[in-house]
Every structure is written in C-alpha cells, then in structure tokens.
PDB file of C-alpha atoms in Angstrom:
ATOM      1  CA  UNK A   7       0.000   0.000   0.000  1.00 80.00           C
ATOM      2  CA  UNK A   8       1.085   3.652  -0.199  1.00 85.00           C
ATOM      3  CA  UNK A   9       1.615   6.497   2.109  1.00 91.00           C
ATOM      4  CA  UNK A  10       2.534  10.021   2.317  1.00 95.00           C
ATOM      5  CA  UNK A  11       5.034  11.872   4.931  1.00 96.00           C
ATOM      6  CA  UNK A  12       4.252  15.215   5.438  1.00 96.00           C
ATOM      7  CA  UNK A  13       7.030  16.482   7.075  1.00 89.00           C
ATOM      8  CA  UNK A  14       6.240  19.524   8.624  1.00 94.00           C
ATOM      9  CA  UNK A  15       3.114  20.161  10.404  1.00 95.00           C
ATOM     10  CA  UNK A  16       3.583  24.173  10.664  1.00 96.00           C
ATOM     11  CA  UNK A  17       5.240  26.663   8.356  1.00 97.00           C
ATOM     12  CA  UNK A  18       5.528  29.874   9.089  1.00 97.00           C
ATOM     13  CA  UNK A  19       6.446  32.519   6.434  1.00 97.00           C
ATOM     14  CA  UNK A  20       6.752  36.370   6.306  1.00 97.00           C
ATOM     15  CA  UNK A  21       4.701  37.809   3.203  1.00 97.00           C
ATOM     16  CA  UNK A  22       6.556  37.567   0.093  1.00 97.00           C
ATOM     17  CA  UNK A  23       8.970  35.345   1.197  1.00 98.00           C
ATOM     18  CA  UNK A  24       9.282  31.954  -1.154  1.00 98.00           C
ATOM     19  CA  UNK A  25       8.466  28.899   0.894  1.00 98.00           C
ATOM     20  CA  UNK A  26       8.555  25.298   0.303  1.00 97.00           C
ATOM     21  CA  UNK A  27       6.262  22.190   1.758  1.00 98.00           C
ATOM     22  CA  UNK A  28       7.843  19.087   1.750  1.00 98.00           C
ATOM     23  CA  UNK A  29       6.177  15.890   0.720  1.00 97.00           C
ATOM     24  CA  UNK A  30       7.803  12.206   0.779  1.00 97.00           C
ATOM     25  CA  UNK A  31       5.431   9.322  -0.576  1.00 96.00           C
ATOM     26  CA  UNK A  32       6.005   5.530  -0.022  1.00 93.00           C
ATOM     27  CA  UNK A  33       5.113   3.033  -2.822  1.00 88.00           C
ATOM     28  CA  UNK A  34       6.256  -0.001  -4.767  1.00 84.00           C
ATOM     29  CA  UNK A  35       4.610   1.021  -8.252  1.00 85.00           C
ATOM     30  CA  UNK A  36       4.213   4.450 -10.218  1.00 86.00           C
ATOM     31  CA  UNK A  37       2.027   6.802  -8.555  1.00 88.00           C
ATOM     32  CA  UNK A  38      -0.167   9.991  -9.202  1.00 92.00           C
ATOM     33  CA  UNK A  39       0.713  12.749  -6.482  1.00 94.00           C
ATOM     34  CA  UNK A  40      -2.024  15.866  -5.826  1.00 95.00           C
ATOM     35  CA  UNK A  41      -1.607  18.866  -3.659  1.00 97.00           C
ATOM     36  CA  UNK A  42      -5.042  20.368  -2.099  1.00 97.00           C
ATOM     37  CA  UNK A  43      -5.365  23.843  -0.055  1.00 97.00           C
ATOM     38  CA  UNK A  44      -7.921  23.483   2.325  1.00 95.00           C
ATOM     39  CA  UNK A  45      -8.806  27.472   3.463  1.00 93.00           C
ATOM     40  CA  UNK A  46     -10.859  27.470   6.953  1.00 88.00           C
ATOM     41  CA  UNK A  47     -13.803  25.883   7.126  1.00 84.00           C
ATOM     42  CA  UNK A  48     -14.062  24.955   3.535  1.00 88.00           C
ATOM     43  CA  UNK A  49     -13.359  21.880   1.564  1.00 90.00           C
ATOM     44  CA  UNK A  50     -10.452  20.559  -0.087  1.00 94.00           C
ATOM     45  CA  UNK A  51      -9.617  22.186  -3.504  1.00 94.00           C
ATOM     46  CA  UNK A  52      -7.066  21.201  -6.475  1.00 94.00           C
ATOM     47  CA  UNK A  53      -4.151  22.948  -6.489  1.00 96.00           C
ATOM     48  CA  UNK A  54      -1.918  20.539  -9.274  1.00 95.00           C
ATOM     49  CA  UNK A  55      -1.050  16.747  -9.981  1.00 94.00           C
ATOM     50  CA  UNK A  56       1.378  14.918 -11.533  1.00 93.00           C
ATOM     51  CA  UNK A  57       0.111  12.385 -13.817  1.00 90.00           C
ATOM     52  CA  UNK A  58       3.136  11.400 -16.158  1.00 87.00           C
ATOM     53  CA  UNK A  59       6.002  13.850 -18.306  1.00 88.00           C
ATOM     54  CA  UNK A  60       7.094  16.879 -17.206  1.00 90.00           C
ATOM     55  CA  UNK A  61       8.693  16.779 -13.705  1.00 91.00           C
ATOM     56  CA  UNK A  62       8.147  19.810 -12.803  1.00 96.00           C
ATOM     57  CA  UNK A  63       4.097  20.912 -12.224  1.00 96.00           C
ATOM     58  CA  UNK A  64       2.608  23.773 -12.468  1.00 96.00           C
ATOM     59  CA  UNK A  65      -0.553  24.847 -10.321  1.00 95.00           C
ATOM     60  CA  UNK A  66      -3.018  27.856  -9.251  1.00 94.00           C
ATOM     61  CA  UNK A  67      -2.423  30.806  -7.476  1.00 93.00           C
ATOM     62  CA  UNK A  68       1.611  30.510  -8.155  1.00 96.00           C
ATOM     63  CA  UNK A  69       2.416  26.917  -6.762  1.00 97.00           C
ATOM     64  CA  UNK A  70       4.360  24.612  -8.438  1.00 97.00           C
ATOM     65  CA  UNK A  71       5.998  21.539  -7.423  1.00 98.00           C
ATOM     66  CA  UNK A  72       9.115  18.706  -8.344  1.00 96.00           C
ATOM     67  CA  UNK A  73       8.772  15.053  -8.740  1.00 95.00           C
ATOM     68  CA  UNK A  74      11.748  13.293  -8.195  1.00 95.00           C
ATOM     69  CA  UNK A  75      11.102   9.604  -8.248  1.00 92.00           C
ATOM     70  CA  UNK A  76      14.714   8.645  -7.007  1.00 93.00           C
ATOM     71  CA  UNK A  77      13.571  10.613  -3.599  1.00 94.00           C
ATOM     72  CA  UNK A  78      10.422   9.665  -3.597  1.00 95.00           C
ATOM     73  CA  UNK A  79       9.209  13.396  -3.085  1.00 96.00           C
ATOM     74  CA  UNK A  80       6.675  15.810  -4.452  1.00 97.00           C
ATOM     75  CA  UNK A  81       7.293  19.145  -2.596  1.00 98.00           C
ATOM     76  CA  UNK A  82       5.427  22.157  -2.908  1.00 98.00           C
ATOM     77  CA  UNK A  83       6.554  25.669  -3.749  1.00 98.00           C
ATOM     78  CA  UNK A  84       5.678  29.718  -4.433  1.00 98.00           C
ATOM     79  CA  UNK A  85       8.526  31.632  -5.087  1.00 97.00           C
ATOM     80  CA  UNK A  86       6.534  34.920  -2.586  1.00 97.00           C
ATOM     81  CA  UNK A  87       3.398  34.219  -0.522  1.00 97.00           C
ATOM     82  CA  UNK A  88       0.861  36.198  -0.172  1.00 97.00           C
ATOM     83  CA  UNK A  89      -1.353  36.496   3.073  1.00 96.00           C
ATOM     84  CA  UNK A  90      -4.381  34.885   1.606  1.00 95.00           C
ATOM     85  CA  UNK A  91      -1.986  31.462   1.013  1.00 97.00           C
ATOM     86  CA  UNK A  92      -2.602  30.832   4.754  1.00 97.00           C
ATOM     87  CA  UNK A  93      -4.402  27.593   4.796  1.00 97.00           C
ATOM     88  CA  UNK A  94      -3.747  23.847   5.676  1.00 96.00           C
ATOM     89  CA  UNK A  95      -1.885  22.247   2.331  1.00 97.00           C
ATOM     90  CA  UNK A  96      -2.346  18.355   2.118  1.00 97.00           C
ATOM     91  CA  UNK A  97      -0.264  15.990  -0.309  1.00 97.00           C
ATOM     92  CA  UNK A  98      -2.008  12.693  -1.889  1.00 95.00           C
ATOM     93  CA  UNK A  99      -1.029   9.974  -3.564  1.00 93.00           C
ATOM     94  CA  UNK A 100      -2.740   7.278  -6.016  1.00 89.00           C
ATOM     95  CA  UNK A 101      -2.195   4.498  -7.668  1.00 81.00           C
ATOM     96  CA  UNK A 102      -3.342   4.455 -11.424  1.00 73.00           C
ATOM     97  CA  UNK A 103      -5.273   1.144 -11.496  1.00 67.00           C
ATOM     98  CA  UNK A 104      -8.879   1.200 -11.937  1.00 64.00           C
ATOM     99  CA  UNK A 105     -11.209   3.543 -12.421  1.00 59.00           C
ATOM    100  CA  UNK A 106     -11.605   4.030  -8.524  1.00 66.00           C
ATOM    101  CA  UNK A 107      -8.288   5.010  -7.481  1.00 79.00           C
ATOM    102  CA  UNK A 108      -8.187   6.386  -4.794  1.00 87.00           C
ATOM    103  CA  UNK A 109      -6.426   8.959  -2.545  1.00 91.00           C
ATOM    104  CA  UNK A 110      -4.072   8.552   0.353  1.00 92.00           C
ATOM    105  CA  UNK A 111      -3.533  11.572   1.883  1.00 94.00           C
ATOM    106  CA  UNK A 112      -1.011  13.317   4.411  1.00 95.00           C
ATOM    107  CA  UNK A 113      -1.477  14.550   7.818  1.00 95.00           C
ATOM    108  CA  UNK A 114      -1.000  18.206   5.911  1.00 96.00           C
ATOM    109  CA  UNK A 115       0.797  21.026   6.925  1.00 97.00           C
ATOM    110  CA  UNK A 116      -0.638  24.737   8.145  1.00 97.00           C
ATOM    111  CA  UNK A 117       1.118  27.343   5.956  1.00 97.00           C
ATOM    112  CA  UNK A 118       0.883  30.663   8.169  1.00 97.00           C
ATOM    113  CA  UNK A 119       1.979  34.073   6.352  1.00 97.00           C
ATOM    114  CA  UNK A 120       2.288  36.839   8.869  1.00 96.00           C
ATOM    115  CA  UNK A 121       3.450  40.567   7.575  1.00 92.00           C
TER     116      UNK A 121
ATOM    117  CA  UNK B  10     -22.925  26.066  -9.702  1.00 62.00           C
ATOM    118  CA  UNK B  11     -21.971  22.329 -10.822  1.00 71.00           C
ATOM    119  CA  UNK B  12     -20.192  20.581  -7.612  1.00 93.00           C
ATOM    120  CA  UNK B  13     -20.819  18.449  -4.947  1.00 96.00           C
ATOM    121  CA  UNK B  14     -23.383  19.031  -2.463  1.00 96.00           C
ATOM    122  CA  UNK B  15     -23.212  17.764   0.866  1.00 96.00           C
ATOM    123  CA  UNK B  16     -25.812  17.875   3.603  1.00 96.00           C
ATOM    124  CA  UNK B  17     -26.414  18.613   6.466  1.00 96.00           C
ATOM    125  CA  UNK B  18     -23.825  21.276   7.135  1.00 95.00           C
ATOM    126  CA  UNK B  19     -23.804  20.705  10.711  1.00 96.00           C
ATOM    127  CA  UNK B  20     -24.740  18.279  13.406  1.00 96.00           C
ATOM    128  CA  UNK B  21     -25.506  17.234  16.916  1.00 97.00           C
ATOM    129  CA  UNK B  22     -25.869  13.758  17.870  1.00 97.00           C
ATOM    130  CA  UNK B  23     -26.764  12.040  21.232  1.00 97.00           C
ATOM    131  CA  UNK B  24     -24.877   8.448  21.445  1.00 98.00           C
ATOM    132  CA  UNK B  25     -26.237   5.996  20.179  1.00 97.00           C
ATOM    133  CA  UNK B  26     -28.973   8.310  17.730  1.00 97.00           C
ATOM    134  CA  UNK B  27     -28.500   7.251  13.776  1.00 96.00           C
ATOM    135  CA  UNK B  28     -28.267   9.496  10.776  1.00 96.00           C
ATOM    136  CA  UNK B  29     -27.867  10.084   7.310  1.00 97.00           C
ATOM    137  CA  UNK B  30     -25.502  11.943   5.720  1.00 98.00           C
ATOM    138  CA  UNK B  31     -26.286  13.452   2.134  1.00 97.00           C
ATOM    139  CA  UNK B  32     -23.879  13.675  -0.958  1.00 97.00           C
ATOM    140  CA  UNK B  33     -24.831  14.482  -4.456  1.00 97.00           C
ATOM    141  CA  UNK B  34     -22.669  15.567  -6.969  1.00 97.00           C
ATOM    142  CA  UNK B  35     -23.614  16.962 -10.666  1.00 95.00           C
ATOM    143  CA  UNK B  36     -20.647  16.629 -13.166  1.00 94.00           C
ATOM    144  CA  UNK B  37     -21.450  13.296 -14.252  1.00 93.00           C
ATOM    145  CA  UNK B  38     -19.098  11.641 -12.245  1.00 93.00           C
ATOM    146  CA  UNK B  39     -18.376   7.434 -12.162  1.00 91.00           C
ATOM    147  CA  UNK B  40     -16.379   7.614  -8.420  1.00 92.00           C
ATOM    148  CA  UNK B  41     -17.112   8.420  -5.168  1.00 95.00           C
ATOM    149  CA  UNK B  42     -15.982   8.796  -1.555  1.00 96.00           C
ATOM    150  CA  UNK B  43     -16.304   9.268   1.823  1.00 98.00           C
ATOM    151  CA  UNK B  44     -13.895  11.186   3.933  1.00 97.00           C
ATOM    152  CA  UNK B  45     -13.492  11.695   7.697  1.00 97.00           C
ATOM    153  CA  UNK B  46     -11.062  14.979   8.629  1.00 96.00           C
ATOM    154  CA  UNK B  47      -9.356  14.389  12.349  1.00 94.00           C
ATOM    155  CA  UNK B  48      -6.932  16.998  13.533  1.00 88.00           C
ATOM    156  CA  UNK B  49      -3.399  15.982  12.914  1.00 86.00           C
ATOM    157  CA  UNK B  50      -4.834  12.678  10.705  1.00 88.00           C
ATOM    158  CA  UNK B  51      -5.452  14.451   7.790  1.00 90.00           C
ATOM    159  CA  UNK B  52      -8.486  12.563   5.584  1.00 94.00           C
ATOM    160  CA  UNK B  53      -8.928   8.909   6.058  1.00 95.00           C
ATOM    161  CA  UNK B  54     -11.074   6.861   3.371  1.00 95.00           C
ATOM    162  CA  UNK B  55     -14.024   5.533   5.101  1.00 97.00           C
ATOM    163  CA  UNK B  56     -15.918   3.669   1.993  1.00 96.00           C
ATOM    164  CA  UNK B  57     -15.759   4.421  -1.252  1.00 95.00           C
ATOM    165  CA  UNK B  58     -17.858   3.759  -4.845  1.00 94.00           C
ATOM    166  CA  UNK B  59     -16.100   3.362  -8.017  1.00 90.00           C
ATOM    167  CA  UNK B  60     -19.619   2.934 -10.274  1.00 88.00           C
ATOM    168  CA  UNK B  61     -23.292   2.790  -9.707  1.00 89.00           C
ATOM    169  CA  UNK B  62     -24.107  -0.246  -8.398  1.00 89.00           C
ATOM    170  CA  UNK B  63     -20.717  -0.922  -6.061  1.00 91.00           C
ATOM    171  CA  UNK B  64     -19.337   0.317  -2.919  1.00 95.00           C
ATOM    172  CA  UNK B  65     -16.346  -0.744  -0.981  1.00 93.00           C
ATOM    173  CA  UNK B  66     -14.589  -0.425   2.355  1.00 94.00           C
ATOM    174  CA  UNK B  67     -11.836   2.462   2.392  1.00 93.00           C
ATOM    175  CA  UNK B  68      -9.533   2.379   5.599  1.00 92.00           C
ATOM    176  CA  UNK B  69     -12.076   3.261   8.337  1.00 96.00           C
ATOM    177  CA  UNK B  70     -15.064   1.789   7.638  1.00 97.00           C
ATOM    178  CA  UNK B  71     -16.475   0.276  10.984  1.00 96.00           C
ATOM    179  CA  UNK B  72     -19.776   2.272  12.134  1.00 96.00           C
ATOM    180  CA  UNK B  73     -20.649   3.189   9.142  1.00 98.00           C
ATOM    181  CA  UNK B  74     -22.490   2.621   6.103  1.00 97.00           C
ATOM    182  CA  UNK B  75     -22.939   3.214   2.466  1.00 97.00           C
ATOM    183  CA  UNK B  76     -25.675   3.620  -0.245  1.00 97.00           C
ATOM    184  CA  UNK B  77     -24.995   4.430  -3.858  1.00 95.00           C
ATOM    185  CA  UNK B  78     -28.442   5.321  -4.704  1.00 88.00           C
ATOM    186  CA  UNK B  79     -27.701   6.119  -8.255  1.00 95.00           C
ATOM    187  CA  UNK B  80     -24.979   7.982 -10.095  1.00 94.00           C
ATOM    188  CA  UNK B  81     -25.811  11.178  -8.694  1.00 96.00           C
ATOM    189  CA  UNK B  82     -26.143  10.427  -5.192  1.00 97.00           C
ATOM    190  CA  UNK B  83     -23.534   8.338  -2.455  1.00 97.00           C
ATOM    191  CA  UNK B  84     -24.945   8.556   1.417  1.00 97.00           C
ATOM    192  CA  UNK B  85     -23.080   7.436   4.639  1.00 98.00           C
ATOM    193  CA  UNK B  86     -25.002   6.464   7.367  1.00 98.00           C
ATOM    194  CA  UNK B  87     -24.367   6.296  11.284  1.00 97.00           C
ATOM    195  CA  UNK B  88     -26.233   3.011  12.752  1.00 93.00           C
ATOM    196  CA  UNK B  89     -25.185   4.069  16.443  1.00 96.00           C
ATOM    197  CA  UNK B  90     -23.405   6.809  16.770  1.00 96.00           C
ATOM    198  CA  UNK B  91     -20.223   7.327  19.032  1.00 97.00           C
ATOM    199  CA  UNK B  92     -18.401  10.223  20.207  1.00 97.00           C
ATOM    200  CA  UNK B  93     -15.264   8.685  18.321  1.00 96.00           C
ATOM    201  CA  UNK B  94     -17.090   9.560  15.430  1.00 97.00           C
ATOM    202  CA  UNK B  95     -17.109  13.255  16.143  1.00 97.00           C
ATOM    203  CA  UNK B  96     -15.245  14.854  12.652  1.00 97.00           C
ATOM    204  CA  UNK B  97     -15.625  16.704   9.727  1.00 96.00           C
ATOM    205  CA  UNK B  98     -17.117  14.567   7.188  1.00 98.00           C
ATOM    206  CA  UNK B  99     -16.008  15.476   3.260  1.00 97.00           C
ATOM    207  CA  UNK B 100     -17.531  13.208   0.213  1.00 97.00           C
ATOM    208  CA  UNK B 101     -15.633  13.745  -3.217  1.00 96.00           C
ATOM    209  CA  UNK B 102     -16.049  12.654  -6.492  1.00 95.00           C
ATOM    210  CA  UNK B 103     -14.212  12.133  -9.720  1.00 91.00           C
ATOM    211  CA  UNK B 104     -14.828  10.871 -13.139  1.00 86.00           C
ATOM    212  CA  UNK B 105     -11.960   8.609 -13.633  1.00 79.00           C
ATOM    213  CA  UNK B 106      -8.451   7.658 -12.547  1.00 73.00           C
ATOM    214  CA  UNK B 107      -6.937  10.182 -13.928  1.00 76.00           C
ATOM    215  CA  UNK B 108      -8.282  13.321 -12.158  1.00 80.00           C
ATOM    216  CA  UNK B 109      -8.026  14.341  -9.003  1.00 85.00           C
ATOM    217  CA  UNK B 110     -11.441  14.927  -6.492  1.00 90.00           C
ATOM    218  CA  UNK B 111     -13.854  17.535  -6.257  1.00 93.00           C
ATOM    219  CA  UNK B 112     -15.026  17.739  -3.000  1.00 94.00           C
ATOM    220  CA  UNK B 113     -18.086  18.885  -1.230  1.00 95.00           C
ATOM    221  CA  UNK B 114     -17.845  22.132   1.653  1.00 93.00           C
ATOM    222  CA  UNK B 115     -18.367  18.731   4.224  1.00 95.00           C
ATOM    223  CA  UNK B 116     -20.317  18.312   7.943  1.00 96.00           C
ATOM    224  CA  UNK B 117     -19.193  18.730  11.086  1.00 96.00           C
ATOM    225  CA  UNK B 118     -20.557  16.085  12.981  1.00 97.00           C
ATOM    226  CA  UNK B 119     -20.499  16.508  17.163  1.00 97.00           C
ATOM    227  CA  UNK B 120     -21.630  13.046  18.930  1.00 97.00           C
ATOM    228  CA  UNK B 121     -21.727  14.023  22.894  1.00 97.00           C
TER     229      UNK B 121
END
C-alpha cells in the first residue's frame, strides 16, 4: 500500500517570502501525487497533480511543485506568498489502477503568512 | 454552480442516535468517496464507490455505512453513533483515474 510523509506540520512565512512544503510518498509502483489547499472551514480544492512527463508541475495561485522519483518526493513551492496562502496544504497519492483510485492523503501542513 | 453538495452542514448527535448523511454531486461523475477529517490525521477513506451499483470499504469503515443510490447520489449512514465519530465529514467525487477529487464544503458532525 502507499503512504505520504508530510514532514512539517507548521510553516511559518513572512509575506513575500518563497516557501517550500515538503512531501515524501512511499510506494512499490508508479504513482499519481495531488496537492489540495484546504482554506478554513471549507473543503479541499485542487491545487496541481502529476500524472506522467514533465517533472516539474505547475498549479493555481503561483504553486508549483518537483517530482523526483529517485527521492520519492513531491514538494510544494511559491517563489513569494501572499497572506491569503494561509491555509492547511495536504499531499495525496494514487495508484493508477482502476477507475476508482483512490487517494491517500497526508497529515498536511498549516502554511501561516504573517506581515 | 456544478459541484458536490453535501448535507447537512452541521450536526448534533446524542450516542447511540443514527443518521444520514447526504452527498450528491452533478458533473457526471463514475467515483465516489467518503472522507473523515481528524486533527493531525489528515483525511482517512471511510468507503468508497467506483460505479453505480458498487461500494467498498476504504480504511475506516467500521460504524458506518454506504448507499450508492444512483450515479448522482452516495450517502453514509451512522447506525449508532459514538463520540469517536465526532469529525468533519467530506464526500468527493471524480470521473476517472486520472483526475483528481472535487469535493463537497463537508459536515461537522459533534456526537456528545
């Protein structure tokens, strides 16, 4: 089965500053990997995936993020948050078989931007 | 606005009580899920449908169960409610393997 590692629970950032949120994922065959935002009491919303090609995703509001297979990570970045990127991110992995797969997802980590 | 609709919003349970919650989602979707949200546990799969007509056990499924009444429409139900099932319930949907979910806004569920 697979897993994620979210590594930190809390990151705090100044405004403008770039920040990164790290994801590791655990499994023995390919994988899909997602990042959602989840802003306060709201659901969980898309931000990018990485399907296949192109290492290097790129997402709404600014985010992008690396796979690197030989690390088994997916980490999350935005070269200068803004105040409204303070939410809870969450990292999710699948495995492409069947028309159900579905989603294992992190323990997610709080992004806080402060002025 | 096309989506998934989830109701109620909120909830108060006594233990023991049973209830229903609603999901419906529009897009024409073949798969969907149920979601519980604990603090510090992110999501956790409680059951799952990947077509009208089937439904499957995710990775918390005990207390609870599922009806896919049609395409449109996936319910979880509470038999006997417990306080460990106090959460934040989130159902989500998706057309096919390769896309990611669209979820629904969720209900908090309190069981005192």
């Amino acid at each position: 089965a697979q897993s994620v590692t979210q590594l930190d629970s809390q990151v705090p950032v100044f405004e403008e500053a770039p920040v990164e949120l790290r994801c590791n994922y655990s499994s023995s065959v390919s994988v899909y990997l997602f990042w959602y935002v989840q802003y306060p009491n709201q659901g969980l919303q898309l931000l990018l995936k990485y399907l296949s090609g192109s290492t290097l995703v790129k997402g709404i509001n600014g985010f992008e993020a690396e796979f690197n297979k030989s690390q088994t990570s997916f980490h999350l970045r935005k070269p200068s948050v803004h105040i409204s990127d303070t939410a809870e991110y969450f990292c999710a992995v699948s495995v492409p078989t069947g028309t159900a797969s579905k989603l294992t997802f992190g323990t997610g980590t709080r992004l806080q931007v402060t002025l | 606005n096309a989506g998934v609709t989830q109701t109620p919003k909120f909830q108060v349970l006594k233990t023991g009580q049973s209830m229903t919650l609603q999901c419906a989602q529009d897009m024409n979707h073949n798969s969907m899920y149920w979601y519980r949200q604990d603090p510090g546990m992110g999501l956790r799969l409680i059951y799952y449908s990947a077509s009208e007509g089937t439904t499957d056990k995710g990775e918390v499924p005990n207390g609870y169960n599922v009806s896919r009444l049609n395409k449109r429409e996936f319910s979880l139900r509470l038999e006997s409610a417990a306080p460990s099932q106090t959460s934040v319930y989130f159902c989500a949907s998706k057309p096919g393997a390769n896309y990611g979910y669209t979820f629904g806004s969720g209900t908090r569920l309190t069981v005192v």
